[in-house]
């Protein structure tokens, strides 16, 4: 039996306290003063319901304790913004940039476009400010580091200006527009909604057609949720994501429907003369929406065996029908399902790399980590080494009190 300290060793994730402390220290060293405002937003893991948020479906994510922090203060100028990132995984451009909040335009560095996009769609005057961004959400892993940054920015702007968006749904729309227009990623709205509305010890069932949410209790001390990062990077804006979205819409139109919520497997008959690819794309969406509603009911009933089965079916559909997995992630799922104590495992996030999410017996957690770590490394010929995160459902975005860190 391995200890849970082994998991921490393999994950190599800096603590949230270290994220905040490093942010403050960087701000102090860069700007010669202390920050007086801070905001935090979490990453997320989607338990089930993949690639259906932009198809009017249901999704079942939970907010993570991993998150993104922005610390800052007004700098006394009318509109000059000076922003620094400490995030790992930033491969291009400078980690510090200045821009004018009264004339926002996307450009380089790419990471700043997420901040600029939220400011642009916030639609309120933003005074000049200095800020430092830091995170322990792995960038490009499928845990929604982008939405965490967007929502943290929105929460920071609300504190900076005193203006609040009218609802969680409206805030999520602001952040989604930012990603569409400034990052050129045609994402759904799940990531932004869970980053705003997450609740500790709960998953969140989101109806993506009407943006209604229902907290689903997820308290099972004998179980654990394990995230495994394949360390295969994905970049949605240059991947097949926009292609999948277009294919889903084409299939919907051929079926003569306005929404996938009205679709059943019988409607696939209307696609019999269409490209087989469209049949498979639509089949995934229809069955994944059904699996997600069943999963929410399974959690309510504490039927975790059924939840695990639905997760396995979801991965098979994502890999074979929607074709958004990859060889390494499939190997990671296979290796995980071989381990004793595992109830279910699937890819999570946009795909083409990134992470898997696994439901398992808590007593088996450390042994499963060691089994998967060894097997995955061997199967990839040592090219990739997985990282592991013991996920616990956390709260959504909120202002952060800096006083404990400054005293």
mmCIF file of C-alpha atoms in Angstrom:
data_model
loop_
_atom_site.group_PDB
_atom_site.id
_atom_site.type_symbol
_atom_site.label_atom_id
_atom_site.label_comp_id
_atom_site.label_asym_id
_atom_site.label_seq_id
_atom_site.Cartn_x
_atom_site.Cartn_y
_atom_site.Cartn_z
ATOM 1 C CA UNK A 1 0.000 0.000 0.000
ATOM 2 C CA UNK A 2 1.390 3.346 -1.013
ATOM 3 C CA UNK A 3 0.831 6.556 0.912
ATOM 4 C CA UNK A 4 -1.019 9.629 -0.327
ATOM 5 C CA UNK A 5 2.280 11.507 -0.046
ATOM 6 C CA UNK A 6 3.316 9.513 -3.131
ATOM 7 C CA UNK A 7 0.502 11.202 -5.039
ATOM 8 C CA UNK A 8 1.689 14.630 -3.998
ATOM 9 C CA UNK A 9 5.211 13.735 -5.098
ATOM 10 C CA UNK A 10 3.995 12.626 -8.527
ATOM 11 C CA UNK A 11 1.671 15.589 -9.079
ATOM 12 C CA UNK A 12 4.266 18.280 -8.321
ATOM 13 C CA UNK A 13 1.565 20.947 -7.984
ATOM 14 C CA UNK A 14 2.332 24.073 -6.017
ATOM 15 C CA UNK A 15 -0.124 24.758 -3.210
ATOM 16 C CA UNK A 16 -2.728 27.490 -3.376
ATOM 17 C CA UNK A 17 -0.975 29.346 -0.557
ATOM 18 C CA UNK A 18 2.213 29.335 -2.599
ATOM 19 C CA UNK A 19 0.325 30.659 -5.614
ATOM 20 C CA UNK A 20 -0.923 33.622 -3.563
ATOM 21 C CA UNK A 21 2.409 34.263 -1.864
ATOM 22 C CA UNK A 22 4.320 34.173 -5.144
ATOM 23 C CA UNK A 23 1.767 36.529 -6.711
ATOM 24 C CA UNK A 24 2.186 39.047 -3.893
ATOM 25 C CA UNK A 25 5.965 38.809 -3.936
ATOM 26 C CA UNK A 26 6.069 39.246 -7.719
ATOM 27 C CA UNK A 27 3.748 42.240 -7.485
ATOM 28 C CA UNK A 28 5.881 43.793 -4.751
ATOM 29 C CA UNK A 29 9.134 43.238 -6.685
ATOM 30 C CA UNK A 30 7.666 44.469 -9.981
ATOM 31 C CA UNK A 31 5.671 47.476 -8.870
ATOM 32 C CA UNK A 32 7.310 48.450 -5.567
ATOM 33 C CA UNK A 33 4.079 48.363 -3.566
ATOM 34 C CA UNK A 34 1.560 45.944 -2.091
ATOM 35 C CA UNK A 35 -1.550 44.742 -3.948
ATOM 36 C CA UNK A 36 -4.865 45.584 -2.307
ATOM 37 C CA UNK A 37 -7.279 43.593 -4.483
ATOM 38 C CA UNK A 38 -7.381 39.909 -5.333
ATOM 39 C CA UNK A 39 -9.704 37.416 -6.992
ATOM 40 C CA UNK A 40 -9.671 33.660 -7.434
ATOM 41 C CA UNK A 41 -11.417 31.304 -9.857
ATOM 42 C CA UNK A 42 -11.093 27.518 -10.019
ATOM 43 C CA UNK A 43 -10.267 25.090 -12.742
ATOM 44 C CA UNK A 44 -12.771 22.322 -13.295
ATOM 45 C CA UNK A 45 -13.046 18.673 -14.095
ATOM 46 C CA UNK A 46 -16.043 17.437 -16.045
ATOM 47 C CA UNK A 47 -17.280 14.164 -14.610
ATOM 48 C CA UNK A 48 -19.402 13.441 -17.687
ATOM 49 C CA UNK A 49 -21.062 15.331 -20.539
ATOM 50 C CA UNK A 50 -18.311 16.109 -23.047
ATOM 51 C CA UNK A 51 -18.740 18.129 -26.244
ATOM 52 C CA UNK A 52 -22.435 18.634 -25.570
ATOM 53 C CA UNK A 53 -22.367 22.066 -23.922
ATOM 54 C CA UNK A 54 -22.421 23.731 -27.353
ATOM 55 C CA UNK A 55 -25.174 21.303 -28.396
ATOM 56 C CA UNK A 56 -27.839 22.318 -25.833
ATOM 57 C CA UNK A 57 -26.921 19.345 -23.662
ATOM 58 C CA UNK A 58 -26.435 18.639 -19.973
ATOM 59 C CA UNK A 59 -22.985 18.575 -18.380
ATOM 60 C CA UNK A 60 -21.865 17.509 -14.910
ATOM 61 C CA UNK A 61 -18.615 19.241 -13.888
ATOM 62 C CA UNK A 62 -17.205 20.095 -10.495
ATOM 63 C CA UNK A 63 -14.996 23.020 -9.569
ATOM 64 C CA UNK A 64 -11.491 22.143 -8.390
ATOM 65 C CA UNK A 65 -9.390 23.372 -5.526
ATOM 66 C CA UNK A 66 -6.780 24.196 -8.166
ATOM 67 C CA UNK A 67 -7.262 27.769 -9.269
ATOM 68 C CA UNK A 68 -6.069 31.035 -10.782
ATOM 69 C CA UNK A 69 -5.350 34.150 -8.728
ATOM 70 C CA UNK A 70 -5.099 37.787 -9.797
ATOM 71 C CA UNK A 71 -3.668 40.309 -7.352
ATOM 72 C CA UNK A 72 -3.445 44.008 -8.129
ATOM 73 C CA UNK A 73 -4.406 47.597 -7.453
ATOM 74 C CA UNK A 74 -5.211 50.822 -9.256
ATOM 75 C CA UNK A 75 -2.065 52.582 -10.474
ATOM 76 C CA UNK A 76 -3.426 56.134 -10.626
ATOM 77 C CA UNK A 77 -3.539 56.343 -14.409
ATOM 78 C CA UNK A 78 -6.682 56.744 -16.439
ATOM 79 C CA UNK A 79 -6.323 53.621 -18.550
ATOM 80 C CA UNK A 80 -2.783 52.147 -18.532
ATOM 81 C CA UNK A 81 -2.824 48.464 -17.520
ATOM 82 C CA UNK A 82 0.377 46.601 -16.660
ATOM 83 C CA UNK A 83 -0.027 42.843 -16.240
ATOM 84 C CA UNK A 84 2.462 40.095 -15.337
ATOM 85 C CA UNK A 85 1.904 36.326 -15.404
ATOM 86 C CA UNK A 86 3.778 33.790 -13.292
ATOM 87 C CA UNK A 87 2.024 30.819 -14.883
ATOM 88 C CA UNK A 88 4.072 27.859 -16.009
ATOM 89 C CA UNK A 89 3.493 26.556 -19.498
ATOM 90 C CA UNK A 90 3.484 29.965 -21.202
ATOM 91 C CA UNK A 91 5.565 29.222 -24.274
ATOM 92 C CA UNK A 92 5.222 32.336 -26.381
ATOM 93 C CA UNK A 93 5.514 36.051 -25.871
ATOM 94 C CA UNK A 94 6.465 38.137 -22.900
ATOM 95 C CA UNK A 95 5.253 37.383 -19.399
ATOM 96 C CA UNK A 96 4.663 41.099 -18.863
ATOM 97 C CA UNK A 97 2.629 43.417 -21.054
ATOM 98 C CA UNK A 98 1.051 46.867 -21.019
ATOM 99 C CA UNK A 99 -2.066 48.004 -22.838
ATOM 100 C CA UNK A 100 -4.677 50.741 -22.809
ATOM 101 C CA UNK A 101 -8.041 49.777 -21.315
ATOM 102 C CA UNK A 102 -9.791 52.398 -23.447
ATOM 103 C CA UNK A 103 -8.556 50.908 -26.731
ATOM 104 C CA UNK A 104 -8.469 47.145 -26.254
ATOM 105 C CA UNK A 105 -7.378 44.978 -29.177
ATOM 106 C CA UNK A 106 -6.248 41.379 -29.292
ATOM 107 C CA UNK A 107 -2.663 40.595 -30.152
ATOM 108 C CA UNK A 108 0.480 39.239 -28.561
ATOM 109 C CA UNK A 109 1.129 37.724 -26.053
ATOM 110 C CA UNK A 110 -1.676 35.212 -26.473
ATOM 111 C CA UNK A 111 -2.300 34.667 -22.764
ATOM 112 C CA UNK A 112 -3.206 38.330 -22.366
ATOM 113 C CA UNK A 113 -6.037 38.017 -24.894
ATOM 114 C CA UNK A 114 -8.131 36.192 -22.303
ATOM 115 C CA UNK A 115 -7.777 39.160 -19.941
ATOM 116 C CA UNK A 116 -8.375 41.714 -22.680
ATOM 117 C CA UNK A 117 -11.397 39.851 -23.974
ATOM 118 C CA UNK A 118 -13.128 39.875 -20.599
ATOM 119 C CA UNK A 119 -12.350 43.573 -20.173
ATOM 120 C CA UNK A 120 -13.747 44.329 -23.622
ATOM 121 C CA UNK A 121 -17.021 42.475 -23.004
ATOM 122 C CA UNK A 122 -17.327 43.753 -19.432
ATOM 123 C CA UNK A 123 -18.588 46.961 -21.082
ATOM 124 C CA UNK A 124 -17.668 49.233 -18.167
ATOM 125 C CA UNK A 125 -14.833 51.789 -17.988
ATOM 126 C CA UNK A 126 -11.784 50.203 -16.385
ATOM 127 C CA UNK A 127 -9.227 52.467 -14.684
ATOM 128 C CA UNK A 128 -5.510 51.852 -15.027
ATOM 129 C CA UNK A 129 -4.222 49.033 -12.853
ATOM 130 C CA UNK A 130 -1.226 46.837 -12.165
ATOM 131 C CA UNK A 131 -1.782 43.107 -11.709
ATOM 132 C CA UNK A 132 -0.038 39.757 -11.335
ATOM 133 C CA UNK A 133 -1.615 36.479 -12.463
ATOM 134 C CA UNK A 134 -0.637 33.079 -11.133
ATOM 135 C CA UNK A 135 -2.203 29.615 -11.219
ATOM 136 C CA UNK A 136 -1.752 26.007 -10.235
ATOM 137 C CA UNK A 137 -4.177 24.812 -12.913
ATOM 138 C CA UNK A 138 -1.976 23.014 -15.478
ATOM 139 C CA UNK A 139 -2.093 24.960 -18.741
ATOM 140 C CA UNK A 140 -3.333 23.012 -21.774
ATOM 141 C CA UNK A 141 -4.373 19.983 -19.755
ATOM 142 C CA UNK A 142 -8.131 20.022 -20.221
ATOM 143 C CA UNK A 143 -8.833 21.372 -16.719
ATOM 144 C CA UNK A 144 -9.951 24.734 -18.107
ATOM 145 C CA UNK A 145 -7.107 27.031 -17.228
ATOM 146 C CA UNK A 146 -8.558 29.461 -19.781
ATOM 147 C CA UNK A 147 -11.964 29.769 -18.082
ATOM 148 C CA UNK A 148 -10.258 30.056 -14.694
ATOM 149 C CA UNK A 149 -8.299 33.040 -16.035
ATOM 150 C CA UNK A 150 -11.368 34.600 -17.629
ATOM 151 C CA UNK A 151 -13.537 34.268 -14.531
ATOM 152 C CA UNK A 152 -10.746 35.431 -12.217
ATOM 153 C CA UNK A 153 -10.402 38.485 -14.458
ATOM 154 C CA UNK A 154 -14.137 39.173 -14.288
ATOM 155 C CA UNK A 155 -14.159 38.882 -10.493
ATOM 156 C CA UNK A 156 -11.107 41.163 -10.275
ATOM 157 C CA UNK A 157 -12.767 43.748 -12.529
ATOM 158 C CA UNK A 158 -15.902 43.706 -10.397
ATOM 159 C CA UNK A 159 -13.824 44.557 -7.347
ATOM 160 C CA UNK A 160 -11.729 47.109 -9.205
ATOM 161 C CA UNK A 161 -14.683 49.021 -10.656
ATOM 162 C CA UNK A 162 -17.469 48.327 -8.175
ATOM 163 C CA UNK A 163 -19.711 47.095 -11.012
ATOM 164 C CA UNK A 164 -21.152 43.572 -10.789
ATOM 165 C CA UNK A 165 -22.688 41.567 -13.589
ATOM 166 C CA UNK A 166 -26.323 40.815 -12.910
ATOM 167 C CA UNK A 167 -26.129 37.014 -12.666
ATOM 168 C CA UNK A 168 -23.843 33.997 -12.850
ATOM 169 C CA UNK A 169 -25.222 33.229 -16.309
ATOM 170 C CA UNK A 170 -24.466 36.748 -17.561
ATOM 171 C CA UNK A 171 -20.963 36.573 -16.126
ATOM 172 C CA UNK A 172 -20.384 33.256 -17.860
ATOM 173 C CA UNK A 173 -21.581 34.765 -21.148
ATOM 174 C CA UNK A 174 -19.108 37.659 -20.792
ATOM 175 C CA UNK A 175 -16.258 35.196 -20.363
ATOM 176 C CA UNK A 176 -17.468 32.937 -23.150
ATOM 177 C CA UNK A 177 -17.631 35.891 -25.554
ATOM 178 C CA UNK A 178 -14.080 36.769 -24.572
ATOM 179 C CA UNK A 179 -12.881 33.304 -25.550
ATOM 180 C CA UNK A 180 -14.822 33.353 -28.808
ATOM 181 C CA UNK A 181 -13.660 36.781 -29.953
ATOM 182 C CA UNK A 182 -10.216 37.267 -28.427
ATOM 183 C CA UNK A 183 -8.889 33.688 -28.202
ATOM 184 C CA UNK A 184 -10.723 32.462 -31.316
ATOM 185 C CA UNK A 185 -12.003 29.337 -29.546
ATOM 186 C CA UNK A 186 -15.701 28.542 -30.210
ATOM 187 C CA UNK A 187 -16.169 27.016 -26.759
ATOM 188 C CA UNK A 188 -19.398 26.147 -24.997
ATOM 189 C CA UNK A 189 -20.331 27.743 -21.715
ATOM 190 C CA UNK A 190 -19.788 24.914 -19.223
ATOM 191 C CA UNK A 191 -16.305 25.940 -18.120
ATOM 192 C CA UNK A 192 -17.241 29.512 -17.331
ATOM 193 C CA UNK A 193 -20.440 28.535 -15.491
ATOM 194 C CA UNK A 194 -18.755 26.015 -13.208
ATOM 195 C CA UNK A 195 -15.863 28.400 -12.522
ATOM 196 C CA UNK A 196 -18.421 30.938 -11.291
ATOM 197 C CA UNK A 197 -21.036 28.696 -9.676
ATOM 198 C CA UNK A 198 -19.113 25.735 -8.280
ATOM 199 C CA UNK A 199 -19.928 24.541 -4.777
ATOM 200 C CA UNK A 200 -17.805 22.515 -2.356
ATOM 201 C CA UNK A 201 -18.839 18.861 -2.018
ATOM 202 C CA UNK A 202 -21.099 19.130 -5.062
ATOM 203 C CA UNK A 203 -21.039 18.563 -8.772
ATOM 204 C CA UNK A 204 -23.106 20.983 -10.833
ATOM 205 C CA UNK A 205 -25.654 19.747 -13.357
ATOM 206 C CA UNK A 206 -25.847 22.443 -16.033
ATOM 207 C CA UNK A 207 -28.620 22.672 -18.593
ATOM 208 C CA UNK A 208 -26.697 24.361 -21.384
ATOM 209 C CA UNK A 209 -29.842 25.231 -23.339
ATOM 210 C CA UNK A 210 -31.286 27.545 -20.677
ATOM 211 C CA UNK A 211 -28.167 27.932 -18.453
ATOM 212 C CA UNK A 212 -29.993 26.543 -15.421
ATOM 213 C CA UNK A 213 -27.877 24.844 -12.765
ATOM 214 C CA UNK A 214 -28.603 22.242 -10.087
ATOM 215 C CA UNK A 215 -26.062 21.399 -7.375
ATOM 216 C CA UNK A 216 -25.735 17.621 -7.069
ATOM 217 C CA UNK A 217 -24.386 16.403 -3.698
ATOM 218 C CA UNK A 218 -21.225 14.395 -4.167
ATOM 219 C CA UNK A 219 -20.132 13.295 -0.737
ATOM 220 C CA UNK A 220 -18.747 9.785 -0.606
ATOM 221 C CA UNK A 221 -15.858 9.537 1.877
ATOM 222 C CA UNK A 222 -15.061 5.999 0.721
ATOM 223 C CA UNK A 223 -14.520 7.167 -2.868
ATOM 224 C CA UNK A 224 -12.085 9.517 -4.598
ATOM 225 C CA UNK A 225 -11.870 11.401 -7.873
ATOM 226 C CA UNK A 226 -8.456 11.146 -9.502
ATOM 227 C CA UNK A 227 -7.297 13.343 -12.366
ATOM 228 C CA UNK A 228 -4.468 11.959 -14.493
ATOM 229 C CA UNK A 229 -2.690 14.413 -16.782
ATOM 230 C CA UNK A 230 -1.351 12.646 -19.859
ATOM 231 C CA UNK A 231 1.022 15.589 -20.426
ATOM 232 C CA UNK A 232 0.011 15.520 -24.082
ATOM 233 C CA UNK A 233 -0.792 19.167 -24.782
ATOM 234 C CA UNK A 234 -3.814 20.297 -26.725
ATOM 235 C CA UNK A 235 -4.543 23.645 -28.348
ATOM 236 C CA UNK A 236 -8.257 23.859 -29.085
ATOM 237 C CA UNK A 237 -8.067 26.854 -31.420
ATOM 238 C CA UNK A 238 -5.794 24.963 -33.810
ATOM 239 C CA UNK A 239 -7.287 21.483 -33.301
ATOM 240 C CA UNK A 240 -10.365 19.710 -34.529
ATOM 241 C CA UNK A 241 -12.678 21.441 -32.042
ATOM 242 C CA UNK A 242 -14.202 23.913 -34.553
ATOM 243 C CA UNK A 243 -14.576 21.055 -37.035
ATOM 244 C CA UNK A 244 -16.542 18.960 -34.522
ATOM 245 C CA UNK A 245 -18.833 21.862 -33.778
ATOM 246 C CA UNK A 246 -19.576 22.335 -37.475
ATOM 247 C CA UNK A 247 -20.195 18.606 -37.970
ATOM 248 C CA UNK A 248 -22.678 18.556 -35.097
ATOM 249 C CA UNK A 249 -24.596 21.444 -36.628
ATOM 250 C CA UNK A 250 -24.616 19.824 -40.080
ATOM 251 C CA UNK A 251 -26.031 16.612 -38.626
ATOM 252 C CA UNK A 252 -28.680 18.514 -36.681
ATOM 253 C CA UNK A 253 -29.853 20.317 -39.808
ATOM 254 C CA UNK A 254 -30.017 17.068 -41.800
ATOM 255 C CA UNK A 255 -32.163 15.549 -39.050
ATOM 256 C CA UNK A 256 -34.514 18.527 -39.408
ATOM 257 C CA UNK A 257 -34.182 19.570 -35.773
ATOM 258 C CA UNK A 258 -33.448 22.828 -34.004
ATOM 259 C CA UNK A 259 -31.846 21.283 -30.916
ATOM 260 C CA UNK A 260 -30.172 18.054 -29.879
ATOM 261 C CA UNK A 261 -32.492 18.055 -26.880
ATOM 262 C CA UNK A 262 -35.229 16.984 -29.286
ATOM 263 C CA UNK A 263 -33.105 14.257 -30.861
ATOM 264 C CA UNK A 264 -33.325 10.518 -30.283
ATOM 265 C CA UNK A 265 -31.381 7.649 -31.823
ATOM 266 C CA UNK A 266 -34.296 7.144 -34.226
ATOM 267 C CA UNK A 267 -33.466 10.519 -35.772
ATOM 268 C CA UNK A 268 -30.174 9.079 -36.991
ATOM 269 C CA UNK A 269 -32.144 7.348 -39.736
ATOM 270 C CA UNK A 270 -32.369 10.737 -41.440
ATOM 271 C CA UNK A 271 -28.582 10.632 -41.791
ATOM 272 C CA UNK A 272 -28.446 7.252 -43.556
ATOM 273 C CA UNK A 273 -27.508 8.907 -46.851
ATOM 274 C CA UNK A 274 -25.086 11.313 -45.204
ATOM 275 C CA UNK A 275 -21.434 10.879 -44.422
ATOM 276 C CA UNK A 276 -20.953 8.173 -41.788
ATOM 277 C CA UNK A 277 -18.871 10.659 -39.816
ATOM 278 C CA UNK A 278 -21.954 12.816 -39.215
ATOM 279 C CA UNK A 279 -23.854 9.770 -37.946
ATOM 280 C CA UNK A 280 -21.160 9.064 -35.380
ATOM 281 C CA UNK A 281 -20.901 12.690 -34.270
ATOM 282 C CA UNK A 282 -24.653 12.955 -33.731
ATOM 283 C CA UNK A 283 -24.813 9.570 -32.017
ATOM 284 C CA UNK A 284 -22.231 10.696 -29.495
ATOM 285 C CA UNK A 285 -24.116 13.893 -28.675
ATOM 286 C CA UNK A 286 -27.490 12.147 -28.301
ATOM 287 C CA UNK A 287 -26.153 9.349 -26.095
ATOM 288 C CA UNK A 288 -23.872 11.620 -24.045
ATOM 289 C CA UNK A 289 -26.765 13.899 -23.114
ATOM 290 C CA UNK A 290 -28.686 10.837 -21.917
ATOM 291 C CA UNK A 291 -25.674 9.494 -20.001
ATOM 292 C CA UNK A 292 -25.250 12.803 -18.213
ATOM 293 C CA UNK A 293 -28.801 12.963 -16.907
ATOM 294 C CA UNK A 294 -28.496 9.340 -15.807
ATOM 295 C CA UNK A 295 -25.216 10.150 -14.061
ATOM 296 C CA UNK A 296 -26.799 12.972 -12.072
ATOM 297 C CA UNK A 297 -29.532 10.616 -10.894
ATOM 298 C CA UNK A 298 -26.919 7.983 -10.054
ATOM 299 C CA UNK A 299 -25.031 10.447 -7.843
ATOM 300 C CA UNK A 300 -28.256 11.452 -6.099
ATOM 301 C CA UNK A 301 -28.947 7.775 -5.397
ATOM 302 C CA UNK A 302 -25.332 7.066 -4.368
ATOM 303 C CA UNK A 303 -25.206 4.497 -7.177
ATOM 304 C CA UNK A 304 -21.512 4.900 -7.859
ATOM 305 C CA UNK A 305 -21.203 1.604 -9.732
ATOM 306 C CA UNK A 306 -23.628 2.959 -12.336
ATOM 307 C CA UNK A 307 -21.750 6.257 -12.386
ATOM 308 C CA UNK A 308 -18.543 4.406 -13.171
ATOM 309 C CA UNK A 309 -20.187 2.422 -15.952
ATOM 310 C CA UNK A 310 -21.524 5.601 -17.535
ATOM 311 C CA UNK A 311 -18.048 7.153 -17.433
ATOM 312 C CA UNK A 312 -16.588 4.173 -19.274
ATOM 313 C CA UNK A 313 -19.333 4.343 -21.907
ATOM 314 C CA UNK A 314 -18.683 8.065 -22.291
ATOM 315 C CA UNK A 315 -15.007 7.532 -23.027
ATOM 316 C CA UNK A 316 -15.741 4.853 -25.583
ATOM 317 C CA UNK A 317 -18.135 7.210 -27.363
ATOM 318 C CA UNK A 318 -15.677 10.110 -27.255
ATOM 319 C CA UNK A 319 -12.884 7.953 -28.621
ATOM 320 C CA UNK A 320 -14.781 6.022 -31.297
ATOM 321 C CA UNK A 321 -17.753 8.182 -32.325
ATOM 322 C CA UNK A 322 -16.532 11.712 -31.634
ATOM 323 C CA UNK A 323 -12.823 10.947 -32.188
ATOM 324 C CA UNK A 324 -11.464 13.541 -29.785
ATOM 325 C CA UNK A 325 -9.278 11.269 -27.709
ATOM 326 C CA UNK A 326 -5.749 10.298 -28.709
ATOM 327 C CA UNK A 327 -3.584 7.197 -28.433
ATOM 328 C CA UNK A 328 -1.892 8.299 -25.215
ATOM 329 C CA UNK A 329 -5.156 9.212 -23.446
ATOM 330 C CA UNK A 330 -6.733 5.921 -24.531
ATOM 331 C CA UNK A 331 -3.723 4.112 -23.074
ATOM 332 C CA UNK A 332 -4.096 6.095 -19.854
ATOM 333 C CA UNK A 333 -7.757 5.100 -19.528
ATOM 334 C CA UNK A 334 -6.945 1.466 -20.305
ATOM 335 C CA UNK A 335 -4.151 1.390 -17.737
ATOM 336 C CA UNK A 336 -6.422 2.935 -15.116
ATOM 337 C CA UNK A 337 -9.290 0.514 -15.698
ATOM 338 C CA UNK A 338 -6.895 -2.402 -15.186
ATOM 339 C CA UNK A 339 -6.244 -1.341 -11.594
ATOM 340 C CA UNK A 340 -8.272 -2.848 -8.717
ATOM 341 C CA UNK A 341 -10.702 -0.465 -7.050
ATOM 342 C CA UNK A 342 -11.458 1.630 -10.161
ATOM 343 C CA UNK A 343 -15.168 2.146 -10.914
ATOM 344 C CA UNK A 344 -14.854 4.214 -14.084
ATOM 345 C CA UNK A 345 -12.490 6.398 -16.091
ATOM 346 C CA UNK A 346 -12.769 8.688 -19.101
ATOM 347 C CA UNK A 347 -11.093 11.569 -20.895
ATOM 348 C CA UNK A 348 -12.185 14.991 -19.709
ATOM 349 C CA UNK A 349 -12.011 18.358 -21.432
ATOM 350 C CA UNK A 350 -11.740 19.231 -25.092
ATOM 351 C CA UNK A 351 -9.593 16.246 -25.948
ATOM 352 C CA UNK A 352 -6.616 15.536 -28.214
ATOM 353 C CA UNK A 353 -4.551 15.142 -25.053
ATOM 354 C CA UNK A 354 -5.017 16.533 -21.601
ATOM 355 C CA UNK A 355 -6.499 14.673 -18.669
ATOM 356 C CA UNK A 356 -8.601 11.726 -17.644
ATOM 357 C CA UNK A 357 -10.963 11.629 -14.674
ATOM 358 C CA UNK A 358 -11.390 8.459 -12.631
ATOM 359 C CA UNK A 359 -13.850 7.408 -9.927
ATOM 360 C CA UNK A 360 -12.318 4.887 -7.575
ATOM 361 C CA UNK A 361 -12.280 3.523 -4.051
ATOM 362 C CA UNK A 362 -10.358 5.876 -1.797
ATOM 363 C CA UNK A 363 -8.482 3.019 -0.162
ATOM 364 C CA UNK A 364 -7.039 2.106 -3.567
ATOM 365 C CA UNK A 365 -6.030 5.664 -4.507
ATOM 366 C CA UNK A 366 -2.306 5.541 -3.898
ATOM 367 C CA UNK A 367 -1.900 2.048 -5.372
ATOM 368 C CA UNK A 368 -3.812 3.060 -8.501
ATOM 369 C CA UNK A 369 -1.545 6.086 -8.922
ATOM 370 C CA UNK A 370 1.594 3.974 -8.731
ATOM 371 C CA UNK A 371 0.154 1.342 -11.074
ATOM 372 C CA UNK A 372 -0.885 3.881 -13.701
ATOM 373 C CA UNK A 373 2.314 5.896 -13.390
ATOM 374 C CA UNK A 374 4.441 2.834 -14.101
ATOM 375 C CA UNK A 375 2.262 1.365 -16.841
ATOM 376 C CA UNK A 376 1.641 4.622 -18.716
ATOM 377 C CA UNK A 377 5.327 5.500 -18.785
ATOM 378 C CA UNK A 378 6.176 2.039 -20.078
ATOM 379 C CA UNK A 379 3.433 2.044 -22.729
ATOM 380 C CA UNK A 380 4.604 5.387 -24.091
ATOM 381 C CA UNK A 381 8.211 4.224 -24.172
ATOM 382 C CA UNK A 382 9.134 6.727 -21.479
ATOM 383 C CA UNK A 383 8.091 9.668 -23.682
ATOM 384 C CA UNK A 384 5.361 10.775 -21.281
ATOM 385 C CA UNK A 385 5.008 10.694 -17.524
ATOM 386 C CA UNK A 386 1.568 11.220 -16.043
ATOM 387 C CA UNK A 387 0.790 13.716 -13.307
ATOM 388 C CA UNK A 388 -1.885 13.020 -10.754
ATOM 389 C CA UNK A 389 -4.268 15.219 -8.797
ATOM 390 C CA UNK A 390 -6.588 14.046 -6.062
ATOM 391 C CA UNK A 391 -9.586 16.188 -6.965
ATOM 392 C CA UNK A 392 -12.007 17.550 -4.412
ATOM 393 C CA UNK A 393 -15.039 19.632 -5.293
ATOM 394 C CA UNK A 394 -14.365 23.271 -4.434
ATOM 395 C CA UNK A 395 -16.181 26.587 -4.572
ATOM 396 C CA UNK A 396 -16.556 28.904 -7.524
ATOM 397 C CA UNK A 397 -14.944 32.310 -8.024
ATOM 398 C CA UNK A 398 -14.727 34.811 -5.205
ATOM 399 C CA UNK A 399 -12.796 37.869 -4.038
ATOM 400 C CA UNK A 400 -9.748 36.904 -2.024
ATOM 401 C CA UNK A 401 -8.796 38.437 1.306
ATOM 402 C CA UNK A 402 -5.089 39.285 1.148
ATOM 403 C CA UNK A 403 -4.686 40.342 4.783
ATOM 404 C CA UNK A 404 -3.555 36.914 6.057
ATOM 405 C CA UNK A 405 -0.787 36.955 3.460
ATOM 406 C CA UNK A 406 0.331 40.552 3.969
ATOM 407 C CA UNK A 407 0.562 40.526 7.774
#
